Coordinates of C-alpha atoms and ligand atoms in Angstrom, one line a residue:
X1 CA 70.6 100.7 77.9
X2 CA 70.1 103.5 79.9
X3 CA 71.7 103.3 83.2
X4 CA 69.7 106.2 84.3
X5 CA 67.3 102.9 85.7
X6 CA 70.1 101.0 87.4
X7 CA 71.2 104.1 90.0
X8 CA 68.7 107.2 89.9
X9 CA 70.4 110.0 91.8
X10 CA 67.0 112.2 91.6
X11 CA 65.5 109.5 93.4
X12 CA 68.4 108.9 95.5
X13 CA 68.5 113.0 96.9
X14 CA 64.6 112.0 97.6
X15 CA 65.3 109.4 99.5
X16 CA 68.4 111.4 101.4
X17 CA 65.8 114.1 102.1
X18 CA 63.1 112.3 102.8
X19 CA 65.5 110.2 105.6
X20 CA 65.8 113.2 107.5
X21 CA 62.3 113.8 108.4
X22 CA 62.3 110.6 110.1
X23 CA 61.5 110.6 113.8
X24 CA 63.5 108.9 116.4
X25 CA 60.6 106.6 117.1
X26 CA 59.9 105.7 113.6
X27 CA 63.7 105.0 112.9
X28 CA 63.0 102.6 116.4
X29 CA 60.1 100.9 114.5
X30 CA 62.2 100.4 111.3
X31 CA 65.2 98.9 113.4
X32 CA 62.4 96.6 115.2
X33 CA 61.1 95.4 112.2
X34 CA 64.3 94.3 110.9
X35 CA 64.6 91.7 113.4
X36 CA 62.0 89.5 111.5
X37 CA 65.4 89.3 108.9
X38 CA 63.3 89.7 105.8
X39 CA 65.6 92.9 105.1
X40 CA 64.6 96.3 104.7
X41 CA 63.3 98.9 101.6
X42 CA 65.5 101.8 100.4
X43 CA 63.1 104.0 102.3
X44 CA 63.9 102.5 105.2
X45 CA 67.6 101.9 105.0
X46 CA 67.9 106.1 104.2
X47 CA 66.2 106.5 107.3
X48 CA 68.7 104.7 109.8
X49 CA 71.6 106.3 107.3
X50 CA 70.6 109.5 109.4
X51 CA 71.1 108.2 112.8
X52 CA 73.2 110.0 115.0
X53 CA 72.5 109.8 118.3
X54 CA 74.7 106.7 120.8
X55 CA 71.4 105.6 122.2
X56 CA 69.6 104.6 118.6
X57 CA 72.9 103.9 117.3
X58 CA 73.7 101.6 120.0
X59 CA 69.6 99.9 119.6
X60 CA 71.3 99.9 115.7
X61 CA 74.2 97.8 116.6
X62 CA 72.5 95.5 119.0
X63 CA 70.0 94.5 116.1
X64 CA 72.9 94.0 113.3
X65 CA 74.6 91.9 115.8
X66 CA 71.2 90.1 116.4
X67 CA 70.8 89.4 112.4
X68 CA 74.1 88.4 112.1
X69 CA 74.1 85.7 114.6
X70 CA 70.1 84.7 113.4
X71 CA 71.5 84.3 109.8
X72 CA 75.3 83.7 109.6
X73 CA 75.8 82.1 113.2
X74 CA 78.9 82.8 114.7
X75 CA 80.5 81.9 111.3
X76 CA 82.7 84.1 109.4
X77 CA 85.1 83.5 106.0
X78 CA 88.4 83.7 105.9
X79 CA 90.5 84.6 102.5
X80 CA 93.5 86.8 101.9
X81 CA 94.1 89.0 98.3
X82 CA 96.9 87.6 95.9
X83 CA 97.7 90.7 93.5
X84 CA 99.2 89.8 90.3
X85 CA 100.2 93.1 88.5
X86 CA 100.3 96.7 90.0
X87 CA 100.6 98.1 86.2
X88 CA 97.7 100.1 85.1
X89 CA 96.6 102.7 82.3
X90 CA 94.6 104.4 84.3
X91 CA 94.8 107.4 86.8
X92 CA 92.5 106.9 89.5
X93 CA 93.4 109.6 91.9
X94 CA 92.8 107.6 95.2
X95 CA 95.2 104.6 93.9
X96 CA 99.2 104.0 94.4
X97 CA 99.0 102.2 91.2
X98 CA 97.5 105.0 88.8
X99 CA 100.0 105.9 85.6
X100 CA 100.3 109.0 87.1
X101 CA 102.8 107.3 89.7
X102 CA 106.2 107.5 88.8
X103 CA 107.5 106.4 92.1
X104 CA 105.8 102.7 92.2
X105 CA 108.1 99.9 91.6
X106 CA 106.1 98.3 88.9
X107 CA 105.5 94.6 88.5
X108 CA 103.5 91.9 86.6
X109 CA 103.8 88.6 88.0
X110 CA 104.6 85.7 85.6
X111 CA 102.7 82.4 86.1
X112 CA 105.7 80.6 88.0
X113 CA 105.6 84.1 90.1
X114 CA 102.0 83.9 90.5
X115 CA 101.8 80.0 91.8
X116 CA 105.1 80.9 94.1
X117 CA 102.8 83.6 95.7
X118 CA 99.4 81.5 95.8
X119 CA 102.0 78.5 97.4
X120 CA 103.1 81.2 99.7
X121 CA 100.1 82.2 100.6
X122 CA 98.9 78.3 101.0
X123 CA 101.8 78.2 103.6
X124 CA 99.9 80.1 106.2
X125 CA 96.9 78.5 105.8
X126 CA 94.7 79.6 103.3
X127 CA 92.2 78.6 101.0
X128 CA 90.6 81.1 99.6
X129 CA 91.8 83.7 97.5
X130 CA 91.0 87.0 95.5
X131 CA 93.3 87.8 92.5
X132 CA 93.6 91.5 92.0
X133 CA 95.2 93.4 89.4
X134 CA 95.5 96.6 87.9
X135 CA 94.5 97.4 84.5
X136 CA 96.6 97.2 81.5
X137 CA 95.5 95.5 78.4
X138 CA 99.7 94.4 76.9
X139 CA 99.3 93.2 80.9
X140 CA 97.2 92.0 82.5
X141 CA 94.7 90.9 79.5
X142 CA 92.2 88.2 79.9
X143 CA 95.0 85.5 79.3
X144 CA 96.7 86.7 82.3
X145 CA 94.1 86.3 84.6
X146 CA 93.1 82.6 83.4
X147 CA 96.4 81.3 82.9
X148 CA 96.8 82.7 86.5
X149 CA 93.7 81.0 87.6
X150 CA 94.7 77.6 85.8
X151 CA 97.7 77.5 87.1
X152 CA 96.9 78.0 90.7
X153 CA 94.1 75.7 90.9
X154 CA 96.3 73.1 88.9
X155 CA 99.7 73.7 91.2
X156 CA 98.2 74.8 94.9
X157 CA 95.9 73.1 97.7
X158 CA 94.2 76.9 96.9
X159 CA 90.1 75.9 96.6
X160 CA 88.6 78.8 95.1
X161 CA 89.8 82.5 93.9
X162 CA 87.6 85.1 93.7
X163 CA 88.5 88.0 90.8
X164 CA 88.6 91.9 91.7
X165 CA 89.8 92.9 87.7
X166 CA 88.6 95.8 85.3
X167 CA 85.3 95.5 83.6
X168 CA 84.9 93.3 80.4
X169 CA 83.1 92.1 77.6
X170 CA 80.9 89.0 77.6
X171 CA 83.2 86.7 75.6
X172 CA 86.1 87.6 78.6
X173 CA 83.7 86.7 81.6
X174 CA 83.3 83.1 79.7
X175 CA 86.7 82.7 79.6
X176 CA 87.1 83.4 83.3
X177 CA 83.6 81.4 83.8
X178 CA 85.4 78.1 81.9
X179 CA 88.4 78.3 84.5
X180 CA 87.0 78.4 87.4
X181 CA 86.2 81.5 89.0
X182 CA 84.4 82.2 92.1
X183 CA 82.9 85.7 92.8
X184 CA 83.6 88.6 90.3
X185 CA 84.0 91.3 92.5
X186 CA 84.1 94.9 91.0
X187 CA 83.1 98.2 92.8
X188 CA 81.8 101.4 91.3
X189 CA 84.3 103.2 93.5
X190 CA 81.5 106.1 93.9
X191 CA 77.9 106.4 92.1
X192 CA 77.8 109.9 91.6
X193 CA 78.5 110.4 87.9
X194 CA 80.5 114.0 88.4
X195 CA 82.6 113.0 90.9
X196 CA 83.3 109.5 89.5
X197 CA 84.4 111.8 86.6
X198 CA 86.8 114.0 88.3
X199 CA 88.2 110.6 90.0
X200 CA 89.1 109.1 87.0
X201 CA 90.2 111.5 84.7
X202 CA 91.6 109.4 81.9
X203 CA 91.8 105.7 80.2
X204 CA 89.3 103.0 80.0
X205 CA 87.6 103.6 83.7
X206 CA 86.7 106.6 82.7
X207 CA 83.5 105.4 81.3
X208 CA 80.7 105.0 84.5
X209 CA 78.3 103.5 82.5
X210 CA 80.7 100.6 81.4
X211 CA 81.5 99.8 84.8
X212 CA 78.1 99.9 86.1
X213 CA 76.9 97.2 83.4
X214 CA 79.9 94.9 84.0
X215 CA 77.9 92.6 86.5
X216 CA 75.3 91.9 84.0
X217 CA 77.6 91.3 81.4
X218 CA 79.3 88.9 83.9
X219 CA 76.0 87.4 84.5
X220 CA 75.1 86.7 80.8
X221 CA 78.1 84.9 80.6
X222 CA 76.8 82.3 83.1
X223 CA 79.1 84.4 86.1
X224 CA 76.5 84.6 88.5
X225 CA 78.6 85.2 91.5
X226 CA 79.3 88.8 91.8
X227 CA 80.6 91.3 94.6
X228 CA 80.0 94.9 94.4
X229 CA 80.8 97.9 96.8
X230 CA 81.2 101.7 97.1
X231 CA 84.9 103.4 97.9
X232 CA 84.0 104.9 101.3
X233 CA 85.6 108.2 101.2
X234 CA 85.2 109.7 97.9
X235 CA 81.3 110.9 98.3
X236 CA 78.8 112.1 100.6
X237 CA 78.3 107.5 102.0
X238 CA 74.4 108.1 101.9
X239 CA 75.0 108.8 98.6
X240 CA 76.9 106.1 97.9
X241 CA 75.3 103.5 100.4
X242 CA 71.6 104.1 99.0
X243 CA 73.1 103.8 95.4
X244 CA 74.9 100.6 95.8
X245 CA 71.6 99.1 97.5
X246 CA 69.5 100.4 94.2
X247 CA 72.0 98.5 92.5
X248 CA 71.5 95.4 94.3
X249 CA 67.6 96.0 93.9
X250 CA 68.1 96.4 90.3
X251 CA 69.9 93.1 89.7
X252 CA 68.0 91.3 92.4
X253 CA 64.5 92.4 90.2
X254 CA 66.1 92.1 86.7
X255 CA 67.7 88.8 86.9
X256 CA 66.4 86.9 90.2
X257 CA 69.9 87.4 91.5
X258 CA 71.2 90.1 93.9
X259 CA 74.9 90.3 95.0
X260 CA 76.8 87.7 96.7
X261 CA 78.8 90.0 98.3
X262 CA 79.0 93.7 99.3
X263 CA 82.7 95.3 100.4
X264 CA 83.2 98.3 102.5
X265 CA 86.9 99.5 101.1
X266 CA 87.3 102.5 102.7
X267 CA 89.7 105.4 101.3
X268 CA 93.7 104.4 102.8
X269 CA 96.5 106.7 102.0
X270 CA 98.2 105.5 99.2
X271 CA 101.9 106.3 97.7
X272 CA 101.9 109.4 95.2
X273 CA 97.7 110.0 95.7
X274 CA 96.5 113.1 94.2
X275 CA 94.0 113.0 96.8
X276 CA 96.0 115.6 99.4
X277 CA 92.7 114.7 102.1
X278 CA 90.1 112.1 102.3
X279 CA 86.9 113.9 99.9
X280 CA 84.0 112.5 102.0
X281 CA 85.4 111.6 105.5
X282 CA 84.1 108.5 107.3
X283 CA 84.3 108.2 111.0
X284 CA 84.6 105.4 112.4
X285 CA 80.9 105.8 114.1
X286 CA 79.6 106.1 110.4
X287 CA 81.5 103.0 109.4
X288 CA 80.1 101.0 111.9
X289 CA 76.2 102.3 111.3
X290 CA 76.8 102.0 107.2
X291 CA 78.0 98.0 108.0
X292 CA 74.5 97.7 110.4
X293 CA 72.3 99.2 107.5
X294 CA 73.9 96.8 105.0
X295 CA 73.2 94.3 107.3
X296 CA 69.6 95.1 107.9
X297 CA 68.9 95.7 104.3
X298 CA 69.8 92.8 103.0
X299 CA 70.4 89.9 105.9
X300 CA 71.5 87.1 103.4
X301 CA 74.2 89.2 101.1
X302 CA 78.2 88.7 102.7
X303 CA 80.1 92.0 104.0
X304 CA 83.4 91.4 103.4
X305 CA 85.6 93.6 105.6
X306 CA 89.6 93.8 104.5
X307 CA 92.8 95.1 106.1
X308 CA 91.6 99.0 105.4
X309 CA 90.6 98.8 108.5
X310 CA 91.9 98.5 111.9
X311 CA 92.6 95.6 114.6
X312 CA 90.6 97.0 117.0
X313 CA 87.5 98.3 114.2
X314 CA 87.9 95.0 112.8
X315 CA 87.5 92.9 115.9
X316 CA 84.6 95.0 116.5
X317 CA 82.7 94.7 113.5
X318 CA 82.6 91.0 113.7
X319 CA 79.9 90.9 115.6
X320 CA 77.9 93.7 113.8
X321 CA 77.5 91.8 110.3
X322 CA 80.8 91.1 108.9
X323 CA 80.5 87.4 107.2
X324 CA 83.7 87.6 105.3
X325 CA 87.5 88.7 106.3
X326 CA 90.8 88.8 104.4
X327 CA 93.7 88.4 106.7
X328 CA 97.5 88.7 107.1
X329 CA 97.1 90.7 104.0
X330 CA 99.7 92.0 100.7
X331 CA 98.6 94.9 98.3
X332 CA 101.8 94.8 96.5
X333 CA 102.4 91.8 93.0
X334 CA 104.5 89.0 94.9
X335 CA 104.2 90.4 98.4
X336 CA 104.0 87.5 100.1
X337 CA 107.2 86.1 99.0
X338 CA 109.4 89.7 99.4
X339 CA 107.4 92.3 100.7
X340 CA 108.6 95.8 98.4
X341 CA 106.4 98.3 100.6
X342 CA 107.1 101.0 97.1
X343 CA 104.9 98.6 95.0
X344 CA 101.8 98.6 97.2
X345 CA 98.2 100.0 96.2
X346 CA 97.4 101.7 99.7
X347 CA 98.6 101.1 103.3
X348 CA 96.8 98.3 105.2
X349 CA 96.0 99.0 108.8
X350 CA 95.4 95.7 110.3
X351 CA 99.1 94.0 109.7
X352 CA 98.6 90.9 112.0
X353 CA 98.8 87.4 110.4
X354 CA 96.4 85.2 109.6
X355 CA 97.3 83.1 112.7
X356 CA 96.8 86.0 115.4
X357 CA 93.4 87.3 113.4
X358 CA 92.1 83.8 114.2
X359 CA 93.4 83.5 117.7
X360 CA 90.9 87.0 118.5
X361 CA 88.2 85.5 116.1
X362 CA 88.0 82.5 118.9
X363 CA 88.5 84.2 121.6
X364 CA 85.4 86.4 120.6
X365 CA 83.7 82.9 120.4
X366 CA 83.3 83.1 116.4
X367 CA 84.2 80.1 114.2
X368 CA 86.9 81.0 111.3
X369 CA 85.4 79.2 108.5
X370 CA 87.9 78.6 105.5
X371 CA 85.1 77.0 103.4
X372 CA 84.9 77.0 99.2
X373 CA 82.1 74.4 99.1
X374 CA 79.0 76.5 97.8
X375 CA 80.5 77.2 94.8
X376 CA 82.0 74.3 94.2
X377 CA 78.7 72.2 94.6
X378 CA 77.0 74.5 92.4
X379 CA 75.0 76.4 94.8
X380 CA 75.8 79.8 93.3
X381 CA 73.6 82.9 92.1
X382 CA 69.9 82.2 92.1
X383 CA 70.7 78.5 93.8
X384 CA 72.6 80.1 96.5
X385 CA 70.1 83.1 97.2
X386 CA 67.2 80.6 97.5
X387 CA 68.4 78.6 99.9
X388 CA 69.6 81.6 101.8
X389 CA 66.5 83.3 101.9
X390 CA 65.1 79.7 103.3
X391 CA 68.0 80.0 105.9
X392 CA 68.7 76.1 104.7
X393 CA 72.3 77.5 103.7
X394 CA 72.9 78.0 107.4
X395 CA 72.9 73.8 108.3
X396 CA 76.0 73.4 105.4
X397 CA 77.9 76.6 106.5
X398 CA 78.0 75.7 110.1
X399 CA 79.3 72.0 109.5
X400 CA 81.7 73.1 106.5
X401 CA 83.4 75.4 108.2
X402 CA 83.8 73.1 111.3
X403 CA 85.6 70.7 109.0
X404 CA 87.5 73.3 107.2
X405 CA 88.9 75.0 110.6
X406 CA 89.5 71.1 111.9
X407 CA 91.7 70.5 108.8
X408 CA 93.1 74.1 109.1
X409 CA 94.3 73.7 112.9
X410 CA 95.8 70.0 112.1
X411 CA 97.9 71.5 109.1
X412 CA 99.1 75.3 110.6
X413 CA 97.6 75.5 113.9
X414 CA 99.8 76.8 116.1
X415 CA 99.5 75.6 119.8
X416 CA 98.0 78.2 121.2
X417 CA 95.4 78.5 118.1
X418 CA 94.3 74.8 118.4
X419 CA 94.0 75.0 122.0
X420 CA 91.2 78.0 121.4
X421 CA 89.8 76.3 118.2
X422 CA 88.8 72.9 119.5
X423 CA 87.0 74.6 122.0
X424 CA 85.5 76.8 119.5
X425 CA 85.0 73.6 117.5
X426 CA 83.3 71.5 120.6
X427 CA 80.6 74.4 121.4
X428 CA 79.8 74.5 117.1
X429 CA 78.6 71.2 117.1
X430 CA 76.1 71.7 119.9
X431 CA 74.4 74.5 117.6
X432 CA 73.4 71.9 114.8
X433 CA 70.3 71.5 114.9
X434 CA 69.8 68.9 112.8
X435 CA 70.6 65.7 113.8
X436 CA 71.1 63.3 110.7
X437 CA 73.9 66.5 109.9
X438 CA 75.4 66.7 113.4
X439 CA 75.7 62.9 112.6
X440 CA 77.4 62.9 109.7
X441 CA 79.6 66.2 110.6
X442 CA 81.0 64.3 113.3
X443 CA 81.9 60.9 111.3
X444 CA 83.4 63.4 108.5
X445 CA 85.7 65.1 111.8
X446 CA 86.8 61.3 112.7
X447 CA 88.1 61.1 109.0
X448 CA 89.9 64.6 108.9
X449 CA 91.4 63.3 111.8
X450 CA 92.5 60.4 110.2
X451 CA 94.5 62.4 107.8
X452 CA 91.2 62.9 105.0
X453 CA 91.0 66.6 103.5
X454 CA 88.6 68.1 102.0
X455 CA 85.1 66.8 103.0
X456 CA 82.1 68.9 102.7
X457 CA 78.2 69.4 102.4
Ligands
SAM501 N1 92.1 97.7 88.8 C1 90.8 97.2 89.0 C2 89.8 98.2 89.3 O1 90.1 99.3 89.6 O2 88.6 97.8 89.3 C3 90.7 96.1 90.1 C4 91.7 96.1 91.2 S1 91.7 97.6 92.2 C5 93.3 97.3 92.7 C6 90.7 97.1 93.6 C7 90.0 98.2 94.4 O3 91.0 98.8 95.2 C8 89.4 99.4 93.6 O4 88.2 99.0 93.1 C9 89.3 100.4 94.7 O5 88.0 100.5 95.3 C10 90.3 100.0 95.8 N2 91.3 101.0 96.1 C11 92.1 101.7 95.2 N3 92.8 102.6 95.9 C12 92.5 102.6 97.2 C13 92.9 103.3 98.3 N4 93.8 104.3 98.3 N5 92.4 102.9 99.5 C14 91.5 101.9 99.6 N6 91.1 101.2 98.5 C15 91.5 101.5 97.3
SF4_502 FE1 94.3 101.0 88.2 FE2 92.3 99.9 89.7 FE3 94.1 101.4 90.8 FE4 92.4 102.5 89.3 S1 91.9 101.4 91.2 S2 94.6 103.0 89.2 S3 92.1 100.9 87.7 S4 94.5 99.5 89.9

């Protein structure tokens, strides 16, 4: 195959260059047309990658927040990363768990390790997880992930784990597709071929072009849940922004389906880097407009934000687009049960629990929705992006993660949290339109009360 199709970085420098000739009132016009939440094209999304001025970016944010509320309501998913293995082959230079590191204290979960952390992890609240590991094939092989999978699902009240793991072949993604798995997420880290080369100078992600195919591998073995993203920090972001949209444009016209989800992982420091300085550095300002173009660009993919980023950046860009959250967050194999801060992949900036993120996610009057239900009613890849685009995904979402927050304040709420979420709760059920599904929502409420878990559309 040539992957010359997928992301074309002639074209891409066209559209960087043609961005910039954009006027101020044509970048208005773009912004404007957004609105109508039928996303954007590449064209366009260069265009607003150029802004820089506080007046258009502010006319930016308003309209992200505008989409976001339109599309997602005042939702937004909550999970938290279990990591089972911080042993790796290879020597990304941005990453504490590279070979290179001789300092990490090195650990591979067992499965009785792993369930202990997912139980852990249960214990504040959670339902939703994303297995991470690094890559290292006497490791963490294919087994390691399934068995891990298996034995969580089996052993834990844990509804659905997303996978963040190294690319693979076809007969690998069946075996992850047989236990259970949710999204595959996997980023490119940065699209540009010669810098993603001087990146990762040795072992197996070395090779761009295998990485960049992994999706539709993932796909052909029936995976159609798939997350991708760009590193922030390693290349020039319109670069990398415009190339991780032509991705999503390529699988979206290939194969019907376009990504699920789209992270925003931007550069941390991280024990023994051989990065001495961030490459590409984002500001804040550019963090915040890159999140708003996502948004525009393509209204019914997630953003998932993690705990890179700051309280205060955080609790800010939950209004501009954000859909999904990890919280009171480990990057280090068994973290959760013994925190070792010499085993950890990066440093996490937001280092509040999962029960204060929630109390600020109320108080900003958005609903912390701790739903699995999409996938596992089988409204997944082409099933889920059609009723999406029909906006029909929005009547299940609102009442699912009602119920899931009711069961999730009954089982850890603390007092102050259940005090803001049944509020919270109250002025959710006025937004359902429908009334058969306010109906039924409500009788469904009555039986979580009564002690019933686990009800959904
Ligand atoms: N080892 C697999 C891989 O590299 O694809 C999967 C897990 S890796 C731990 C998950 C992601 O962490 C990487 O794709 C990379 O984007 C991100 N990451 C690595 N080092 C980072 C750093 N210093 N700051 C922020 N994110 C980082
Ligand atoms: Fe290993 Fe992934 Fe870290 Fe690279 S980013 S060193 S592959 S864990």
């Amino acid at each position: 195959m040539n992957t010359h199709q997928i992301v074309n970085e002639e074209q891409i420098l066209q559209l960087i260059n043609k961005g910039k000739t954009t006027t101020k009132e044509e970048i208005i016009e773009i912004i404007e047309k957004a609105k109508d939440c039928h996303g954007l094209t590449l064209e366009e999304a260069a265009s607003l990658l150029t802004i820089k001025d506080d007046e258009t970016m502010g006319i930016l944010l308003d309209t992200a927040k505008f989409v976001k509320d339109v599309i997602y309501g005042k939702r937004v998913v909550i999970f938290t990363p279990l990591y089972t293995s911080n042993e790796c082959t290879n020597n990304c230079l941005y990453c504490g768990f590279r070979v290179a590191n001789k300092h990490l204290h090195r650990k591979t979960l067992n499965k009785e390790e792993i369930v202990n952390e997912a139980k852990a992890i249960e214990k504040q609240g959670h339902k939703r997880l994303l297995l991470v590991c690094g890559e290292d094939t006497k490791k963490t092989h294919i087994k390691h992930i399934t068995d891990a999978l298996e034995a969580i699902y089996q052993e834990t009240g844990i509804r659905r784990i997303n996978v963040n793991a190294a690319p693979m072949e076809v007969e690998d993604f069946k075996k992850l597709k047989a236990v259970g798995i949710g999204t595959y997420q996997i980023f490119q880290e940065t699209y540009h071929r010669e810098t993603y080369k001087k990146m990762h100078p040795s072992g197996s992600k070395s090779d761009y072009d295998y990485r960049l195919t992994a999706i539709e591998r993932a796909l052909e073995a029936g995976v159609d849940d798939f997350g991708i993203g760009a590193l922030l920090g390693l290349y020039d972001y319109q670069f990398d922004v415009l190339a991780t949209l032509m991705h999503s444009q390529y699988m979206d016209n290939k194969y019907g389906v376009g990504p699920h989800t789209i992270s925003v992982p931007r550069l941390r420091p991280a024990l023994d880097s051989a990065l001495e300085e961030v490459p590409h550095q984002v500001s804040d300002q550019d963090f915040k407009k890159i999140v708003a173009v996502y948004r525009l660009t393509l209204p019914y993919t997630g953003i998932i934000l993690s705990t890179r980023e700051s309280e205060a950046l955080r609790d800010e860009l939950l209004s501009l687009g954000v859909s999904q959250m990890s919280a009171g967050s480990k990057t280090n194999p068994g973290g959760y049960e013994k925190d070792d801060r010499e085993a950890t992949q990066f440093e996490t900036s937001d280092e509040r629990s999962l029960g204060e993120v929630l109390q600020v996610i109320c108080q900003q009057g958005y609903l912390p929705s701790f739903c699995t239900a999409c996938y596992r009613a089988n409204r997944t890849g082409e099933a889920f992006m059609n009723l999406a685009k029909e906006a029909e995904i929005h009547e299940f979402c609102q009442s699912n993660a009602i119920l899931t927050f009711k069961e999730h304040l009954l089982d850890y709420g603390s007092e102050e949290t259940i005090e803001k979420g049944n509020v919270l709760i109250e002025k959710a059920l006025k937004e359902i339109d429908n009334e058969r599904v306010y109906q039924m929502t409500l009788n469904k409420l009555k039986e979580i009360e009564k002690g019933k878990r686990d009800l959904f559309f």
